[in-house]
Amino acid sequence: MLRRQFLTGLGLGVGASVIAPQLAAASATGTTPLAAGSPAAMIKPADWVALRNLFPLTKKYIQLSTFLLASHPRPVSDAIEKHRRAFDENPSDYWHQHFLTIDRDICQSAADYMGGKAEQIALTDSTTMGLGLIYSGLQLESGDEILQTVHDHYSTDMSLAHRAKRSGGSVRRIALYDNPALVNTADVVKRLTAAVNQQTKVVAATWVHSSTGVKLPIRAMADAIASLNKKRKANRQIIFCVDGVHGFGIEDIDVTTLGCDFFVAGTHKWIFGPRGTGVIWGNERAWSQSEPVIPSFSGSYDVWLGNLTQDQVPMGEHMSPGGFHSFEHRWALPEAFKLHLQLGKANVQKRIHQLNTYTKQGLSAMPHVTLYTPLASALSSGLVCFDVQGMPAEAVVEHMHKKGIIMSATPYRNSYARFAPSLLNNEQEIDVALKEISTLG
Ligand SMILES: Cc1ncc(COP(=O)(O)O)c(C=O)c1O
């Protein structure tokens, strides 16, 4: 008997209730959807003021670093609270009532936002977990090489280093640009194409570099890899994996048209999802060459019980690490995707690029500032990296904090000062931050 049938037999299936009606009415407070007319339900496309009011962020500071870890907007925190209460009241029944379908619903909401099919999406706790899973799980043969870049985050570097240590595979790093401010698509593609050799089986890259603010031309890189793949046998096709976290929630793309095979992102940064959530999207080719690292608690459990065959379980489900999670967070994730769709993906992209361009124009007019992030929106996104002459990045961050402006220093060996103008900022705030930087000259 499938777990689904067994649980339905117990009366614990989805929608079933074993609670006495009067108690059900009382506990329903925990599951009431947001009332029409609540602040979240009223958000209109591109209503940035209303959006800002959904966040409990202190108004004591100008927040130019919210991308590090999201503050929860009202629809997300309300959903977390709803699930938390229900779990605290009756964890076993609440889980049994939802677990059979809720992951698929979450993946569907992710697909509604990012494109692709729900079945191709795995749920994770972070970008780092997603990267660790795909780079650990990819099937490689001895002699296969992973080609990565010198611009990747610690999470990619170390996932690959751990993989290489375990399996003896080799990892090679290349630079796709020397001067970030002057990066250009043709040069990136040329360097990538020149670096691939017969052993290269995986290309690992990062969409938007948190070190420099450069946004890589993923589509052009994918096209170059596709041309190389045309000359290769089926079992030698290169898999292109992208850490997409700093474009996800900004760029108006459909992941299936970006051109990569794996797209990994945390959903607790620009997306404003619950802290401790993330997704992996993979196309058929990529997933079919991967093994799960942590067993999933999905239909694969029924494969183990002997009730299903593996091909009856959607790939993303099979690849989602199992065990019990902080479900109140994971289950609230659809609210973040819905919020972005309400705002409008094109509007979000336009607004964030507008604020970032404004910031870069201001900084580039200051003689004591070196701007590292390209001015062009085609090659940058929501991060602006710069140096103030004669001041280490940490000192800039400290000075600005004392002035009520929260920014960050890039956590890389070459550390730069970094602004992340987001949907939670406006031009007046950017003006205040720029004025403060101008006094450092
Ligand atoms: C490019 C990049 N990838 C991955 C991460 C790690 O993200 P997460 O906290 O979701 O694991 C970061 C850090 O914030 C990052 O800048």
Short mmCIF file of C-alpha atoms and ligand atoms in Angstrom, two decimals:
data_model
loop_
_atom_site.label_atom_id
_atom_site.label_comp_id
_atom_site.label_asym_id
_atom_site.label_seq_id
_atom_site.Cartn_x
_atom_site.Cartn_y
_atom_site.Cartn_z
CA MET A 1 0.00 0.00 0.00
CA LEU A 2 1.30 3.47 -0.89
CA ARG A 3 1.90 5.80 2.02
CA ARG A 4 -0.73 8.01 0.37
CA GLN A 5 -3.39 5.27 0.59
CA PHE A 6 -2.38 4.24 4.08
CA LEU A 7 -2.66 7.78 5.39
CA THR A 8 -5.94 8.40 3.59
CA GLY A 9 -7.26 5.22 5.22
CA LEU A 10 -6.43 6.73 8.57
CA GLY A 11 -8.45 9.78 7.68
CA LEU A 12 -5.32 11.93 7.62
CA GLY A 13 -5.19 12.58 3.91
CA VAL A 14 -5.19 16.01 2.46
CA GLY A 15 -8.33 17.89 3.32
CA ALA A 16 -9.46 15.24 5.82
CA SER A 17 -10.03 16.24 9.39
CA VAL A 18 -10.17 14.07 12.50
CA ILE A 19 -10.76 17.10 14.68
CA ALA A 20 -14.13 17.64 16.31
CA PRO A 21 -15.99 20.43 14.46
CA GLN A 22 -15.93 22.88 17.37
CA LEU A 23 -12.19 22.37 17.80
CA ALA A 24 -11.65 22.63 14.05
CA ALA A 25 -13.34 26.01 14.09
CA ALA A 26 -11.04 27.20 16.85
CA SER A 27 -7.88 25.90 15.20
CA ALA A 28 -8.93 27.36 11.86
CA THR A 29 -7.49 30.69 13.00
CA GLY A 30 -4.15 29.13 12.24
CA THR A 31 -5.03 28.37 8.63
CA THR A 32 -7.01 31.41 7.58
CA PRO A 33 -5.63 32.89 4.37
CA LEU A 34 -4.80 36.59 4.33
CA ALA A 35 -8.04 38.52 4.33
CA ALA A 36 -8.83 40.42 1.15
CA GLY A 37 -7.95 44.00 1.94
CA SER A 38 -4.98 43.06 4.16
CA PRO A 39 -1.80 44.98 3.26
CA ALA A 40 -0.39 42.08 1.27
CA ALA A 41 -3.56 41.40 -0.70
CA MET A 42 -3.64 45.05 -1.75
CA ILE A 43 -0.14 45.23 -3.25
CA LYS A 44 -0.41 46.58 -6.77
CA PRO A 45 2.11 46.19 -9.59
CA ALA A 46 5.18 48.37 -9.00
CA ASP A 47 3.82 49.79 -5.72
CA TRP A 48 7.21 50.16 -4.01
CA VAL A 49 5.92 52.24 -1.10
CA ALA A 50 3.30 49.66 -0.21
CA LEU A 51 5.91 46.94 -0.58
CA ARG A 52 8.30 48.67 1.84
CA ASN A 53 5.47 48.88 4.38
CA LEU A 54 5.11 45.10 4.35
CA PHE A 55 8.52 44.77 6.04
CA PRO A 56 9.09 45.23 9.77
CA LEU A 57 12.59 46.57 9.02
CA THR A 58 13.71 49.27 11.42
CA LYS A 59 13.43 52.75 9.94
CA LYS A 60 16.47 53.83 11.97
CA TYR A 61 18.74 52.75 9.15
CA ILE A 62 18.91 52.98 5.39
CA GLN A 63 19.15 49.34 4.36
CA LEU A 64 21.53 48.81 1.46
CA SER A 65 22.36 45.24 2.32
CA THR A 66 19.04 43.43 2.64
CA PHE A 67 20.11 40.99 -0.07
CA LEU A 68 22.34 39.17 2.42
CA LEU A 69 19.38 37.67 4.22
CA ALA A 70 15.77 38.67 3.69
CA SER A 71 13.57 40.36 6.22
CA HIS A 72 10.20 38.60 5.93
CA PRO A 73 7.44 40.67 4.32
CA ARG A 74 3.93 40.36 5.83
CA PRO A 75 2.53 37.68 3.49
CA VAL A 76 5.55 35.49 4.22
CA SER A 77 5.61 36.08 7.98
CA ASP A 78 1.82 35.57 8.18
CA ALA A 79 2.14 32.25 6.38
CA ILE A 80 5.05 31.18 8.60
CA GLU A 81 3.02 32.07 11.66
CA LYS A 82 -0.01 30.15 10.37
CA HIS A 83 2.06 27.00 9.81
CA ARG A 84 4.05 27.42 13.03
CA ARG A 85 0.91 27.63 15.14
CA ALA A 86 -0.65 24.62 13.47
CA PHE A 87 2.55 22.58 13.94
CA ASP A 88 2.80 23.61 17.57
CA GLU A 89 -0.82 22.65 18.19
CA ASN A 90 -0.66 19.25 16.53
CA PRO A 91 2.55 18.49 14.60
CA SER A 92 1.75 14.95 13.56
CA ASP A 93 -1.71 15.61 12.13
CA TYR A 94 -0.71 18.88 10.49
CA TRP A 95 2.20 17.24 8.74
CA HIS A 96 0.13 14.24 7.68
CA GLN A 97 -2.57 16.51 6.30
CA HIS A 98 -0.12 18.34 4.04
CA PHE A 99 3.03 16.40 3.28
CA LEU A 100 1.73 14.42 0.32
CA THR A 101 0.97 17.43 -1.80
CA ILE A 102 2.60 20.49 -0.35
CA ASP A 103 6.07 20.09 -1.88
CA ARG A 104 4.48 19.78 -5.32
CA ASP A 105 2.45 22.93 -4.66
CA ILE A 106 5.59 24.79 -3.58
CA CYS A 107 7.46 23.62 -6.68
CA GLN A 108 4.51 24.69 -8.82
CA SER A 109 4.61 28.18 -7.31
CA ALA A 110 8.36 28.28 -7.97
CA ALA A 111 7.75 27.22 -11.59
CA ASP A 112 5.00 29.84 -11.96
CA TYR A 113 7.60 32.43 -11.01
CA MET A 114 10.79 31.11 -12.62
CA GLY A 115 9.55 29.01 -15.53
CA GLY A 116 10.28 25.34 -16.14
CA LYS A 117 8.22 22.48 -14.83
CA ALA A 118 7.45 21.92 -11.16
CA GLU A 119 8.75 18.34 -11.52
CA GLN A 120 12.20 19.70 -12.42
CA ILE A 121 12.54 21.74 -9.23
CA ALA A 122 14.10 20.48 -6.00
CA LEU A 123 13.62 22.27 -2.68
CA THR A 124 16.65 23.11 -0.56
CA ASP A 125 17.57 25.25 2.43
CA SER A 126 19.99 27.63 0.69
CA THR A 127 22.12 28.32 -2.35
CA THR A 128 25.01 26.62 -0.59
CA MET A 129 22.98 23.46 -0.01
CA GLY A 130 21.87 23.44 -3.66
CA LEU A 131 25.41 23.85 -4.94
CA GLY A 132 26.70 21.17 -2.56
CA LEU A 133 24.00 18.78 -3.75
CA ILE A 134 24.48 19.21 -7.47
CA TYR A 135 28.27 19.20 -7.40
CA SER A 136 28.31 16.15 -5.11
CA GLY A 137 25.67 14.31 -7.10
CA LEU A 138 26.79 14.78 -10.70
CA GLN A 139 27.97 11.52 -12.25
CA LEU A 140 31.55 11.96 -13.41
CA GLU A 141 34.04 9.51 -14.79
CA SER A 142 37.70 9.39 -13.85
CA GLY A 143 39.57 11.99 -15.86
CA ASP A 144 36.53 14.29 -16.13
CA GLU A 145 37.24 17.91 -15.36
CA ILE A 146 35.09 20.62 -13.84
CA LEU A 147 35.86 24.07 -15.21
CA GLN A 148 34.93 26.92 -12.88
CA THR A 149 35.85 30.58 -12.61
CA VAL A 150 37.93 32.67 -10.24
CA HIS A 151 34.84 34.83 -9.70
CA ASP A 152 32.73 32.22 -7.92
CA HIS A 153 31.59 32.44 -4.33
CA TYR A 154 33.05 30.33 -1.53
CA SER A 155 30.00 28.03 -1.77
CA THR A 156 30.83 26.97 -5.35
CA ASP A 157 34.58 26.83 -4.70
CA MET A 158 34.27 24.61 -1.66
CA SER A 159 31.50 22.38 -3.07
CA LEU A 160 33.82 21.65 -5.98
CA ALA A 161 36.90 21.27 -3.78
CA HIS A 162 35.08 18.78 -1.53
CA ARG A 163 33.85 16.89 -4.58
CA ALA A 164 37.33 16.73 -6.08
CA LYS A 165 38.79 15.49 -2.80
CA ARG A 166 36.19 12.75 -2.46
CA SER A 167 36.24 11.48 -6.03
CA GLY A 168 39.67 12.49 -7.29
CA GLY A 169 38.12 14.61 -10.06
CA SER A 170 39.94 17.72 -11.18
CA VAL A 171 38.82 21.32 -11.00
CA ARG A 172 40.36 24.14 -13.06
CA ARG A 173 39.68 27.84 -12.62
CA ILE A 174 39.69 30.53 -15.27
CA ALA A 175 39.18 34.29 -15.25
CA LEU A 176 36.39 35.50 -17.53
CA TYR A 177 37.54 39.11 -17.15
CA ASP A 178 40.43 41.01 -15.63
CA ASN A 179 38.85 44.41 -15.06
CA PRO A 180 35.21 43.95 -14.00
CA ALA A 181 34.21 47.46 -15.05
CA LEU A 182 35.31 46.62 -18.62
CA VAL A 183 33.85 43.11 -18.90
CA ASN A 184 32.31 42.38 -22.28
CA THR A 185 30.29 39.48 -23.63
CA ALA A 186 32.51 38.62 -26.59
CA ASP A 187 35.59 38.38 -24.39
CA VAL A 188 33.83 36.26 -21.76
CA VAL A 189 32.67 33.83 -24.44
CA LYS A 190 36.11 33.75 -26.07
CA ARG A 191 37.84 32.98 -22.78
CA LEU A 192 35.32 30.30 -21.88
CA THR A 193 35.49 28.60 -25.28
CA ALA A 194 39.29 28.65 -25.27
CA ALA A 195 39.44 27.09 -21.80
CA VAL A 196 37.19 24.09 -22.49
CA ASN A 197 39.09 20.92 -23.39
CA GLN A 198 38.19 17.31 -24.11
CA GLN A 199 38.18 16.44 -20.39
CA THR A 200 35.79 19.25 -19.45
CA LYS A 201 32.49 17.70 -18.41
CA VAL A 202 31.04 20.46 -16.25
CA VAL A 203 31.20 24.24 -16.45
CA ALA A 204 30.41 25.99 -13.15
CA ALA A 205 29.68 29.71 -13.09
CA THR A 206 27.94 32.40 -11.07
CA TRP A 207 25.34 34.65 -12.68
CA VAL A 208 25.92 37.82 -10.68
CA HIS A 209 29.25 38.05 -8.88
CA SER A 210 28.96 39.15 -5.27
CA SER A 211 32.67 40.06 -5.53
CA THR A 212 32.32 42.67 -8.29
CA GLY A 213 28.64 43.05 -9.22
CA VAL A 214 29.33 41.71 -12.74
CA LYS A 215 26.39 39.85 -14.28
CA LEU A 216 27.67 37.18 -16.65
CA PRO A 217 26.04 36.79 -20.08
CA ILE A 218 24.75 33.32 -19.25
CA ARG A 219 22.75 32.96 -22.46
CA ALA A 220 25.79 33.73 -24.65
CA MET A 221 27.94 31.36 -22.57
CA ALA A 222 25.28 28.65 -22.86
CA ASP A 223 25.14 29.13 -26.64
CA ALA A 224 28.92 28.72 -26.84
CA ILE A 225 28.73 25.53 -24.77
CA ALA A 226 25.88 24.26 -26.96
CA SER A 227 28.07 24.76 -30.06
CA LEU A 228 30.88 22.80 -28.42
CA ASN A 229 28.40 20.09 -27.42
CA LYS A 230 27.30 19.67 -31.04
CA LYS A 231 30.75 18.29 -31.78
CA ARG A 232 30.68 15.88 -28.81
CA LYS A 233 29.18 12.44 -28.27
CA ALA A 234 26.09 12.19 -26.08
CA ASN A 235 28.07 10.95 -23.08
CA ARG A 236 30.61 13.80 -23.39
CA GLN A 237 28.11 16.67 -23.38
CA ILE A 238 29.10 19.49 -21.05
CA ILE A 239 26.69 20.30 -18.22
CA PHE A 240 26.48 24.04 -17.47
CA CYS A 241 25.69 24.84 -13.81
CA VAL A 242 24.89 28.31 -12.55
CA ASP A 243 24.71 29.82 -9.08
CA GLY A 244 21.91 32.24 -9.90
CA VAL A 245 21.17 33.66 -6.47
CA HIS A 246 21.94 37.32 -7.13
CA GLY A 247 19.92 37.52 -10.32
CA PHE A 248 16.96 35.57 -8.92
CA GLY A 249 14.33 38.04 -7.76
CA ILE A 250 15.77 40.77 -9.97
CA GLU A 251 16.11 39.70 -13.59
CA ASP A 252 12.95 39.09 -15.58
CA ILE A 253 13.87 35.74 -17.07
CA ASP A 254 12.42 32.32 -17.61
CA VAL A 255 15.00 29.85 -16.37
CA THR A 256 14.45 27.56 -19.36
CA THR A 257 15.55 30.29 -21.76
CA LEU A 258 18.67 31.24 -19.81
CA GLY A 259 20.45 28.28 -21.40
CA CYS A 260 22.08 26.60 -18.39
CA ASP A 261 21.38 23.01 -17.34
CA PHE A 262 21.28 23.59 -13.58
CA PHE A 263 20.18 26.81 -11.91
CA VAL A 264 20.69 27.06 -8.16
CA ALA A 265 19.43 29.82 -5.88
CA GLY A 266 18.54 30.56 -2.32
CA THR A 267 15.11 32.16 -1.99
CA HIS A 268 15.95 34.08 1.18
CA LYS A 269 17.71 36.98 -0.50
CA TRP A 270 16.20 39.04 -3.35
CA ILE A 271 13.05 36.89 -3.51
CA PHE A 272 12.17 37.76 0.14
CA GLY A 273 11.32 34.13 0.87
CA PRO A 274 11.58 32.53 4.30
CA ARG A 275 15.08 32.29 5.71
CA GLY A 276 16.40 28.78 5.13
CA THR A 277 14.81 28.14 1.73
CA GLY A 278 16.10 27.65 -1.80
CA VAL A 279 15.56 25.88 -5.11
CA ILE A 280 17.43 23.91 -7.74
CA TRP A 281 16.05 23.80 -11.26
CA GLY A 282 17.57 21.26 -13.63
CA ASN A 283 16.67 20.19 -17.16
CA GLU A 284 16.24 16.55 -18.06
CA ARG A 285 19.83 16.12 -19.23
CA ALA A 286 21.24 17.52 -16.00
CA TRP A 287 19.04 15.59 -13.60
CA SER A 288 19.48 12.35 -15.54
CA GLN A 289 23.22 12.57 -14.83
CA SER A 290 22.79 13.20 -11.11
CA GLU A 291 22.41 11.11 -8.00
CA PRO A 292 20.70 12.29 -4.83
CA VAL A 293 23.08 13.02 -1.98
CA ILE A 294 20.52 12.99 0.83
CA PRO A 295 17.50 10.65 0.50
CA SER A 296 14.25 12.50 -0.13
CA PHE A 297 11.11 12.04 1.97
CA SER A 298 8.95 12.02 -1.14
CA GLY A 299 7.60 9.37 -3.48
CA SER A 300 11.12 7.90 -3.28
CA TYR A 301 10.15 6.64 0.17
CA ASP A 302 7.48 4.58 -1.57
CA VAL A 303 10.09 3.27 -3.99
CA TRP A 304 11.98 2.06 -0.93
CA LEU A 305 8.80 0.47 0.41
CA GLY A 306 8.42 -1.33 -2.90
CA ASN A 307 5.20 0.45 -3.90
CA LEU A 308 6.45 2.68 -6.72
CA THR A 309 9.13 2.54 -9.35
CA GLN A 310 11.62 5.37 -9.46
CA ASP A 311 10.34 6.66 -12.80
CA GLN A 312 6.98 7.37 -11.12
CA VAL A 313 8.61 9.96 -8.85
CA PRO A 314 9.23 13.45 -10.24
CA MET A 315 12.95 14.16 -10.50
CA GLY A 316 12.93 17.32 -8.42
CA GLU A 317 11.12 15.50 -5.62
CA HIS A 318 13.66 12.68 -5.73
CA MET A 319 16.49 15.21 -5.46
CA SER A 320 15.02 17.27 -2.60
CA PRO A 321 16.84 16.35 0.62
CA GLY A 322 14.50 14.59 2.97
CA GLY A 323 14.08 14.37 6.69
CA PHE A 324 11.88 16.76 8.62
CA HIS A 325 12.61 20.40 8.01
CA SER A 326 11.62 23.72 9.51
CA PHE A 327 8.43 23.26 7.51
CA GLU A 328 6.79 26.48 8.66
CA HIS A 329 9.44 28.30 6.62
CA ARG A 330 9.52 26.07 3.58
CA TRP A 331 5.74 25.94 3.30
CA ALA A 332 5.51 29.73 3.35
CA LEU A 333 7.75 30.10 0.29
CA PRO A 334 4.90 30.38 -2.28
CA GLU A 335 3.91 33.71 -0.70
CA ALA A 336 7.22 35.24 -1.75
CA PHE A 337 6.83 34.09 -5.34
CA LYS A 338 3.25 35.37 -5.39
CA LEU A 339 4.37 38.74 -4.07
CA HIS A 340 6.95 39.08 -6.85
CA LEU A 341 4.36 38.14 -9.46
CA GLN A 342 1.94 40.70 -8.00
CA LEU A 343 4.64 43.39 -8.28
CA GLY A 344 5.39 42.22 -11.82
CA LYS A 345 8.71 40.66 -12.85
CA ALA A 346 9.36 43.29 -15.52
CA ASN A 347 8.61 46.08 -13.01
CA VAL A 348 10.97 44.56 -10.44
CA GLN A 349 13.80 44.31 -12.95
CA LYS A 350 13.24 47.86 -14.18
CA ARG A 351 13.13 49.34 -10.67
CA ILE A 352 16.23 47.58 -9.37
CA HIS A 353 18.22 48.47 -12.48
CA GLN A 354 17.00 52.06 -12.23
CA LEU A 355 18.22 52.41 -8.64
CA ASN A 356 21.51 50.67 -9.38
CA THR A 357 22.21 52.82 -12.43
CA TYR A 358 21.45 55.92 -10.37
CA THR A 359 23.87 54.72 -7.67
CA LYS A 360 26.64 53.92 -10.15
CA GLN A 361 26.26 57.24 -11.93
CA GLY A 362 26.60 59.02 -8.58
CA LEU A 363 29.67 57.05 -7.55
CA SER A 364 31.40 57.31 -10.90
CA ALA A 365 31.26 61.10 -10.69
CA MET A 366 33.38 61.03 -7.49
CA PRO A 367 37.13 61.34 -8.12
CA HIS A 368 38.05 59.50 -4.88
CA VAL A 369 35.88 56.49 -5.78
CA THR A 370 36.79 53.55 -8.03
CA LEU A 371 33.72 51.77 -9.37
CA TYR A 372 34.22 48.09 -10.21
CA THR A 373 30.72 47.18 -11.35
CA PRO A 374 29.92 47.82 -15.03
CA LEU A 375 27.54 50.70 -15.73
CA ALA A 376 25.59 48.70 -18.30
CA SER A 377 22.49 46.89 -16.98
CA ALA A 378 23.20 44.06 -19.42
CA LEU A 379 26.33 43.23 -17.41
CA SER A 380 25.25 44.16 -13.89
CA SER A 381 22.24 43.74 -11.65
CA GLY A 382 21.59 44.69 -8.00
CA LEU A 383 25.12 44.93 -6.60
CA VAL A 384 27.45 47.93 -6.80
CA CYS A 385 31.08 47.36 -5.76
CA PHE A 386 33.55 50.19 -5.27
CA ASP A 387 36.58 51.47 -3.37
CA VAL A 388 37.07 54.76 -1.60
CA GLN A 389 40.63 55.96 -2.05
CA GLY A 390 42.76 55.35 1.03
CA MET A 391 40.07 53.47 2.96
CA PRO A 392 39.73 49.71 3.40
CA ALA A 393 36.24 48.44 2.57
CA GLU A 394 35.54 47.52 6.21
CA ALA A 395 36.33 51.10 7.28
CA VAL A 396 33.86 52.46 4.72
CA VAL A 397 31.18 50.05 6.00
CA GLU A 398 31.89 51.04 9.60
CA HIS A 399 31.77 54.75 8.83
CA MET A 400 28.49 54.41 6.94
CA HIS A 401 26.95 52.34 9.73
CA LYS A 402 27.69 55.13 12.19
CA LYS A 403 25.83 57.44 9.80
CA GLY A 404 22.80 55.14 9.75
CA ILE A 405 23.48 53.38 6.45
CA ILE A 406 23.87 49.62 6.37
CA MET A 407 26.00 48.30 3.51
CA SER A 408 28.55 45.49 3.25
CA ALA A 409 32.13 44.65 2.32
CA THR A 410 32.52 41.86 -0.23
CA PRO A 411 33.61 38.65 1.57
CA TYR A 412 36.43 37.88 -0.86
CA ARG A 413 40.24 38.09 -0.71
CA ASN A 414 40.01 41.44 -2.54
CA SER A 415 37.34 43.12 -0.51
CA TYR A 416 35.35 46.07 -1.92
CA ALA A 417 32.68 48.28 -0.43
CA ARG A 418 29.24 47.21 -1.70
CA PHE A 419 25.82 48.78 -2.02
CA ALA A 420 22.81 46.68 -2.96
CA PRO A 421 20.05 49.10 -3.96
CA SER A 422 16.85 47.06 -3.85
CA LEU A 423 13.07 47.33 -3.97
CA LEU A 424 13.26 48.44 -0.34
CA ASN A 425 15.12 51.66 -1.24
CA ASN A 426 14.26 54.87 -3.02
CA GLU A 427 16.21 57.67 -4.73
CA GLN A 428 16.22 59.82 -1.57
CA GLU A 429 17.96 57.08 0.39
CA ILE A 430 20.50 56.62 -2.38
CA ASP A 431 21.12 60.38 -2.35
CA VAL A 432 21.85 60.27 1.39
CA ALA A 433 24.24 57.33 0.95
CA LEU A 434 26.02 58.98 -1.99
CA LYS A 435 26.37 62.27 -0.11
CA GLU A 436 28.02 60.42 2.76
CA ILE A 437 30.47 58.68 0.41
CA SER A 438 31.25 62.05 -1.17
CA THR A 439 32.37 63.41 2.23
CA LEU A 440 35.04 60.69 2.42
CA GLY A 441 37.02 62.32 -0.38
C1 LIG B 1 27.21 34.31 -5.22
C2 LIG B 1 26.76 33.70 -3.92
N1 LIG B 1 26.40 32.41 -3.91
C3 LIG B 1 25.99 31.81 -2.78
C4 LIG B 1 25.90 32.50 -1.60
C5 LIG B 1 25.40 31.77 -0.37
O1 LIG B 1 24.01 31.85 -0.36
P1 LIG B 1 23.13 31.05 0.68
O2 LIG B 1 23.16 31.83 1.94
O3 LIG B 1 21.76 31.01 0.10
O4 LIG B 1 23.73 29.70 0.84
C6 LIG B 1 26.29 33.84 -1.55
C7 LIG B 1 26.26 34.62 -0.30
O5 LIG B 1 25.42 35.27 0.10
C8 LIG B 1 26.73 34.46 -2.74
O6 LIG B 1 27.10 35.75 -2.75
#
